[in-house]
Amino acid sequence: MATQGKQGTGPNGGFADDRLSVSFRDVRDVRVVSLNGAAQLDQYDAFRRDLLRVIAPEVRGYAIHVAGLSFIGSPGLSALVEFRNAVSGRLWLAEPRPSIANLFRLARLTGKLRVCATLDDAIDQAAQCG
Amino acid sequence: MGAENGMIAPEKFGVRASDLIEISVPNDLRSAKQPESRVLDELRRCNYAEEVVFAIKLALEEAVTNAVKHGNKGDFSKRLTVRFHVDPHRTLIAVRDEGPGFAPGDVPDPTADENLERPSGRGIMLMHAYMTRVEYNEAGNEVWLLKENKEPARTAGSPTID
């Protein structure tokens, strides 16, 4: 899994073989983190590290763009919660697929991981962080 | 048909023991992808809908992760055994580790307000949420996951009975 300072690739179909990638770009003091692909069984430790690696002191807030995220399991949810805590809650998720949104709901994490319908909304929310 | 000597018979779920495919792998998550890949191949072959594949993949990964990390406690000398059967109407999977087992009832509710940020128990809760039935053997080192496929897909090439 690679962490890049570039915009990530777009959504991809299926979730069996495409490994999860983490990339980021900065928009108006907001770090937009794009998750694409499907988290694999042996990827979660690296995923957790990659998420924590994008944290930067100059960033106001974080928008996690999950439109391209096709699969994630409970270790990935735990990594997102850890990331949220590491950035003191300055985190919004944007554009989850229905299956991912349902997963957040089932895990009762929508109160911890706030979800926006669009990436622009998530960036706007994150930009208002102090 | 049911538990004998703490074991669970697959006939309990409508599957003959002889119809189960068994794959045993070393106790690590990379190796555990092998049986997962086989199950996913079978689901594709049977034209399962994407949301059903999502559910089964998630439950299987939670069971495997629990077995590797908690059951076998990351011990590379131990093994993980996955048995499965996939047909257009149901998928049955058993995941067994070589640990002493656990009591599922003792796991705290991960959806309780005080536990929301704790990872413990979330995987078990999700297995129950996504599968039709989840049962453990008496020792608690083998979990059986059943998913009934309510609406088997019909494609141009699949046989139909009128």
CSV table of C-alpha atoms in Angstrom, one decimal:
chain,number,residue,atom,x,y,z
A,1,MET,CA,0.0,0.0,0.0
A,2,ALA,CA,1.4,3.3,-1.0
A,3,THR,CA,0.8,6.7,0.6
A,4,GLN,CA,1.2,9.5,-2.0
A,5,GLY,CA,0.9,13.2,-1.9
A,6,LYS,CA,-1.1,13.2,-5.1
A,7,GLN,CA,-4.8,12.8,-5.9
A,8,GLY,CA,-5.8,9.2,-5.8
A,9,THR,CA,-7.3,7.2,-8.6
A,10,GLY,CA,-11.0,7.1,-9.1
A,11,PRO,CA,-13.5,4.5,-7.9
A,12,ASN,CA,-13.0,1.0,-9.1
A,13,GLY,CA,-15.4,-1.8,-9.4
A,14,GLY,CA,-15.5,-5.1,-7.5
A,15,PHE,CA,-13.7,-5.7,-4.2
A,16,ALA,CA,-12.0,-9.0,-4.4
A,17,ASP,CA,-8.6,-8.2,-5.8
A,18,ASP,CA,-8.0,-4.5,-5.9
A,19,ARG,CA,-5.9,-3.7,-2.9
A,20,LEU,CA,-6.6,-0.6,-0.8
A,21,SER,CA,-4.6,2.5,-1.5
A,22,VAL,CA,-4.3,5.7,0.5
A,23,SER,CA,-3.4,9.0,-1.1
A,24,PHE,CA,-3.9,12.6,-0.2
A,25,ARG,CA,-3.9,16.1,-1.5
A,26,ASP,CA,-4.5,19.5,0.2
A,27,VAL,CA,-7.4,21.8,-0.5
A,28,ARG,CA,-7.8,25.1,1.4
A,29,ASP,CA,-5.9,23.9,4.5
A,30,VAL,CA,-7.9,20.7,4.4
A,31,ARG,CA,-6.2,17.4,3.8
A,32,VAL,CA,-8.3,15.3,1.5
A,33,VAL,CA,-7.4,11.6,2.0
A,34,SER,CA,-8.6,9.3,-0.7
A,35,LEU,CA,-9.2,5.6,0.0
A,36,ASN,CA,-9.5,3.4,-3.1
A,37,GLY,CA,-10.0,-0.3,-3.5
A,38,ALA,CA,-10.7,-3.1,-1.1
A,39,ALA,CA,-8.9,-3.6,2.2
A,40,GLN,CA,-7.3,-7.0,2.3
A,41,LEU,CA,-6.8,-9.3,5.3
A,42,ASP,CA,-3.1,-8.6,5.5
A,43,GLN,CA,-3.3,-4.9,4.9
A,44,TYR,CA,-4.7,-3.4,8.0
A,45,ASP,CA,-1.5,-2.8,9.9
A,46,ALA,CA,-0.2,-0.9,6.9
A,47,PHE,CA,-3.5,0.9,6.5
A,48,ARG,CA,-3.4,2.1,10.1
A,49,ARG,CA,0.2,3.3,9.7
A,50,ASP,CA,-0.6,5.0,6.4
A,51,LEU,CA,-3.5,6.9,7.9
A,52,LEU,CA,-1.5,8.1,10.8
A,53,ARG,CA,1.2,9.2,8.4
A,54,VAL,CA,-1.0,11.8,6.6
A,55,ILE,CA,-1.5,13.8,9.8
A,56,ALA,CA,0.2,17.2,9.6
A,57,PRO,CA,0.2,20.1,12.1
A,58,GLU,CA,-0.6,22.7,9.5
A,59,VAL,CA,-3.8,21.0,8.4
A,60,ARG,CA,-7.1,22.4,9.7
A,61,GLY,CA,-9.2,19.3,9.2
A,62,TYR,CA,-9.4,16.1,7.2
A,63,ALA,CA,-11.9,14.9,4.6
A,64,ILE,CA,-11.7,11.2,3.9
A,65,HIS,CA,-13.0,10.5,0.4
A,66,VAL,CA,-14.3,7.0,0.4
A,67,ALA,CA,-16.2,6.9,-2.9
A,68,GLY,CA,-13.6,4.4,-4.2
A,69,LEU,CA,-13.6,2.3,-1.1
A,70,SER,CA,-15.3,-1.0,-1.9
A,71,PHE,CA,-14.6,-3.0,1.2
A,72,ILE,CA,-13.3,-2.6,4.7
A,73,GLY,CA,-13.5,-4.8,7.7
A,74,SER,CA,-13.6,-4.2,11.5
A,75,PRO,CA,-9.8,-3.7,11.8
A,76,GLY,CA,-10.2,-0.9,9.2
A,77,LEU,CA,-13.0,0.7,11.1
A,78,SER,CA,-10.8,0.6,14.2
A,79,ALA,CA,-8.0,2.3,12.2
A,80,LEU,CA,-10.5,5.1,11.2
A,81,VAL,CA,-11.6,5.6,14.7
A,82,GLU,CA,-8.0,5.8,15.9
A,83,PHE,CA,-7.3,8.3,13.1
A,84,ARG,CA,-10.3,10.3,14.2
A,85,ASN,CA,-9.0,10.4,17.8
A,86,ALA,CA,-5.5,11.3,16.6
A,87,VAL,CA,-6.9,14.4,14.8
A,88,SER,CA,-9.2,15.3,17.7
A,89,GLY,CA,-12.3,14.6,15.7
A,90,ARG,CA,-11.4,17.0,12.9
A,91,LEU,CA,-12.5,14.4,10.4
A,92,TRP,CA,-15.3,14.0,7.9
A,93,LEU,CA,-16.0,11.1,5.6
A,94,ALA,CA,-17.4,11.8,2.1
A,95,GLU,CA,-19.4,9.8,-0.4
A,96,PRO,CA,-19.4,6.3,1.0
A,97,ARG,CA,-21.0,3.6,-1.1
A,98,PRO,CA,-24.2,2.2,0.3
A,99,SER,CA,-22.5,-1.0,1.5
A,100,ILE,CA,-19.9,1.1,3.4
A,101,ALA,CA,-22.4,3.5,4.8
A,102,ASN,CA,-24.4,0.6,6.0
A,103,LEU,CA,-21.4,-0.9,7.7
A,104,PHE,CA,-20.8,2.4,9.6
A,105,ARG,CA,-24.4,2.3,10.7
A,106,LEU,CA,-24.3,-1.3,11.8
A,107,ALA,CA,-21.2,-0.6,13.9
A,108,ARG,CA,-22.9,2.5,15.3
A,109,LEU,CA,-19.9,4.6,14.2
A,110,THR,CA,-21.8,7.3,12.4
A,111,GLY,CA,-21.7,9.4,15.5
A,112,LYS,CA,-17.9,9.1,15.7
A,113,LEU,CA,-17.2,9.1,11.9
A,114,ARG,CA,-19.4,11.9,10.5
A,115,VAL,CA,-20.4,11.3,6.9
A,116,CYS,CA,-21.1,14.0,4.3
A,117,ALA,CA,-23.0,13.4,1.0
A,118,THR,CA,-20.4,15.1,-1.1
A,119,LEU,CA,-16.6,15.7,-0.9
A,120,ASP,CA,-17.2,19.5,-1.2
A,121,ASP,CA,-19.4,19.3,2.0
A,122,ALA,CA,-16.7,17.4,3.8
A,123,ILE,CA,-14.0,19.9,2.8
A,124,ASP,CA,-16.3,22.8,3.8
A,125,GLN,CA,-16.8,21.2,7.3
A,126,ALA,CA,-13.1,20.4,7.7
A,127,ALA,CA,-12.1,23.9,6.6
A,128,GLN,CA,-14.1,25.4,9.5
A,129,CYS,CA,-12.0,23.6,12.1
A,130,GLY,CA,-10.1,26.0,14.4
B,1,MET,CA,-28.7,-33.7,13.7
B,2,GLY,CA,-26.7,-31.3,15.8
B,3,ALA,CA,-23.8,-31.0,18.2
B,4,GLU,CA,-22.1,-34.2,19.3
B,5,ASN,CA,-19.2,-34.1,21.7
B,6,GLY,CA,-19.3,-30.3,21.3
B,7,MET,CA,-18.8,-30.6,17.5
B,8,ILE,CA,-21.2,-29.1,15.0
B,9,ALA,CA,-22.4,-31.2,12.1
B,10,PRO,CA,-22.8,-29.3,8.8
B,11,GLU,CA,-26.0,-31.2,8.1
B,12,LYS,CA,-27.5,-28.9,10.7
B,13,PHE,CA,-27.3,-26.2,8.1
B,14,GLY,CA,-28.5,-28.4,5.2
B,15,VAL,CA,-25.0,-29.3,3.9
B,16,ARG,CA,-23.5,-32.8,3.8
B,17,ALA,CA,-20.1,-33.1,5.4
B,18,SER,CA,-18.8,-34.7,2.2
B,19,ASP,CA,-19.7,-31.5,0.3
B,20,LEU,CA,-17.4,-29.3,2.3
B,21,ILE,CA,-14.0,-28.3,0.9
B,22,GLU,CA,-11.3,-28.0,3.5
B,23,ILE,CA,-8.3,-25.8,3.4
B,24,SER,CA,-5.7,-25.7,6.1
B,25,VAL,CA,-3.1,-22.9,6.1
B,26,PRO,CA,-0.4,-21.6,8.5
B,27,ASN,CA,-1.6,-19.1,11.1
B,28,ASP,CA,-1.0,-15.8,9.4
B,29,LEU,CA,-3.3,-13.4,7.6
B,30,ARG,CA,-1.5,-13.6,4.3
B,31,SER,CA,-1.9,-17.3,4.1
B,32,ALA,CA,-5.5,-16.9,5.2
B,33,LYS,CA,-6.3,-15.1,2.0
B,34,GLN,CA,-6.0,-18.5,0.2
B,35,PRO,CA,-9.2,-20.0,1.5
B,36,GLU,CA,-10.9,-16.6,1.2
B,37,SER,CA,-10.0,-16.4,-2.4
B,38,ARG,CA,-11.4,-19.9,-3.0
B,39,VAL,CA,-14.7,-18.9,-1.4
B,40,LEU,CA,-14.9,-15.7,-3.4
B,41,ASP,CA,-14.3,-17.7,-6.6
B,42,GLU,CA,-17.2,-20.0,-5.7
B,43,LEU,CA,-19.5,-17.1,-5.0
B,44,ARG,CA,-18.7,-15.5,-8.4
B,45,ARG,CA,-19.2,-18.9,-10.0
B,46,CYS,CA,-22.7,-19.0,-8.4
B,47,ASN,CA,-23.5,-15.4,-9.5
B,48,TYR,CA,-24.1,-14.1,-6.0
B,49,ALA,CA,-25.2,-10.5,-5.8
B,50,GLU,CA,-22.5,-8.0,-4.9
B,51,GLU,CA,-24.1,-7.1,-1.5
B,52,VAL,CA,-24.2,-10.8,-0.6
B,53,VAL,CA,-20.6,-11.3,-1.5
B,54,PHE,CA,-19.7,-8.3,0.6
B,55,ALA,CA,-21.6,-9.8,3.6
B,56,ILE,CA,-19.9,-13.2,3.2
B,57,LYS,CA,-16.4,-11.7,2.6
B,58,LEU,CA,-16.8,-9.5,5.7
B,59,ALA,CA,-18.0,-12.3,8.0
B,60,LEU,CA,-15.3,-14.7,6.8
B,61,GLU,CA,-12.6,-12.1,7.3
B,62,GLU,CA,-13.8,-11.3,10.8
B,63,ALA,CA,-13.8,-15.0,11.7
B,64,VAL,CA,-10.4,-15.5,10.2
B,65,THR,CA,-8.9,-12.5,11.9
B,66,ASN,CA,-10.3,-13.6,15.2
B,67,ALA,CA,-8.9,-17.1,14.7
B,68,VAL,CA,-5.4,-15.9,13.8
B,69,LYS,CA,-5.1,-13.1,16.3
B,70,HIS,CA,-7.2,-14.3,19.3
B,71,GLY,CA,-7.7,-18.0,18.9
B,72,ASN,CA,-4.2,-18.9,17.8
B,73,LYS,CA,-2.7,-15.8,19.4
B,74,GLY,CA,-0.5,-15.1,16.4
B,75,ASP,CA,1.4,-18.3,16.9
B,76,PHE,CA,2.9,-19.2,13.5
B,77,SER,CA,3.3,-22.8,14.5
B,78,LYS,CA,-0.4,-23.3,14.6
B,79,ARG,CA,-2.8,-23.7,11.8
B,80,LEU,CA,-6.1,-22.3,10.6
B,81,THR,CA,-8.7,-24.5,9.0
B,82,VAL,CA,-11.5,-23.3,6.8
B,83,ARG,CA,-14.2,-25.6,5.5
B,84,PHE,CA,-16.8,-24.3,3.1
B,85,HIS,CA,-19.6,-25.1,0.7
B,86,VAL,CA,-21.1,-22.7,-1.8
B,87,ASP,CA,-24.2,-23.4,-3.9
B,88,PRO,CA,-26.6,-21.0,-5.4
B,89,HIS,CA,-28.9,-21.1,-2.4
B,90,ARG,CA,-26.5,-21.0,0.6
B,91,THR,CA,-22.9,-20.6,1.7
B,92,LEU,CA,-21.7,-22.4,4.7
B,93,ILE,CA,-18.2,-21.7,6.2
B,94,ALA,CA,-16.5,-23.1,9.3
B,95,VAL,CA,-13.4,-21.4,10.6
B,96,ARG,CA,-11.4,-23.3,13.2
B,97,ASP,CA,-8.3,-22.4,15.2
B,98,GLU,CA,-6.1,-24.5,17.5
B,99,GLY,CA,-6.6,-22.3,20.5
B,100,PRO,CA,-8.5,-23.1,23.7
B,101,GLY,CA,-11.6,-21.3,22.5
B,102,PHE,CA,-13.7,-18.6,24.1
B,103,ALA,CA,-17.2,-17.9,25.4
B,104,PRO,CA,-18.9,-15.6,22.9
B,105,GLY,CA,-21.4,-14.5,25.5
B,106,ASP,CA,-18.6,-12.9,27.5
B,107,VAL,CA,-17.6,-10.5,24.8
B,108,PRO,CA,-18.9,-7.0,25.6
B,109,ASP,CA,-21.5,-5.4,23.3
B,110,PRO,CA,-19.4,-3.2,20.9
B,111,THR,CA,-22.5,-1.0,20.1
B,112,ALA,CA,-22.9,0.1,23.7
B,113,ASP,CA,-22.0,3.7,24.1
B,114,GLU,CA,-19.1,3.0,26.4
B,115,ASN,CA,-17.6,0.5,24.0
B,116,LEU,CA,-18.0,2.3,20.6
B,117,GLU,CA,-14.3,3.1,20.4
B,118,ARG,CA,-13.1,-0.3,21.5
B,119,PRO,CA,-12.4,-2.7,18.7
B,120,SER,CA,-13.2,-5.7,20.9
B,121,GLY,CA,-16.3,-7.6,19.8
B,122,ARG,CA,-17.0,-5.5,16.7
B,123,GLY,CA,-16.1,-8.3,14.3
B,124,ILE,CA,-18.4,-10.8,16.1
B,125,MET,CA,-21.2,-8.3,16.0
B,126,LEU,CA,-20.8,-7.8,12.3
B,127,MET,CA,-20.7,-11.5,11.6
B,128,HIS,CA,-24.1,-11.8,13.3
B,129,ALA,CA,-25.4,-8.7,11.4
B,130,TYR,CA,-24.4,-9.9,8.0
B,131,MET,CA,-25.0,-13.7,8.2
B,132,THR,CA,-28.1,-15.7,8.4
B,133,ARG,CA,-26.8,-17.8,11.3
B,134,VAL,CA,-23.6,-17.8,13.3
B,135,GLU,CA,-22.8,-20.7,15.7
B,136,TYR,CA,-19.8,-21.7,17.8
B,137,ASN,CA,-18.8,-25.2,18.8
B,138,GLU,CA,-18.8,-26.0,22.5
B,139,ALA,CA,-15.1,-25.2,22.9
B,140,GLY,CA,-15.5,-21.9,21.2
B,141,ASN,CA,-12.6,-22.4,18.7
B,142,GLU,CA,-14.8,-23.1,15.7
B,143,VAL,CA,-17.4,-20.8,14.2
B,144,TRP,CA,-19.9,-21.7,11.6
B,145,LEU,CA,-21.3,-19.1,9.3
B,146,LEU,CA,-24.4,-19.6,7.2
B,147,LYS,CA,-25.6,-17.2,4.5
B,148,GLU,CA,-28.8,-18.1,2.8
B,149,ASN,CA,-29.0,-16.6,-0.7
B,150,LYS,CA,-32.6,-15.4,-0.9
B,151,GLU,CA,-32.5,-14.4,-4.5
B,152,PRO,CA,-30.1,-16.5,-6.5
B,153,ALA,CA,-29.1,-14.5,-9.6
B,154,ARG,CA,-30.3,-15.8,-13.0
B,155,THR,CA,-28.1,-15.0,-15.9
B,156,ALA,CA,-28.4,-15.8,-19.5
B,157,GLY,CA,-26.2,-18.8,-19.1
B,158,SER,CA,-27.7,-20.2,-15.9
B,159,PRO,CA,-30.1,-23.1,-15.9
B,160,THR,CA,-33.7,-22.4,-14.8
B,161,ILE,CA,-36.5,-24.7,-13.8
B,162,ASP,CA,-40.1,-23.7,-14.8
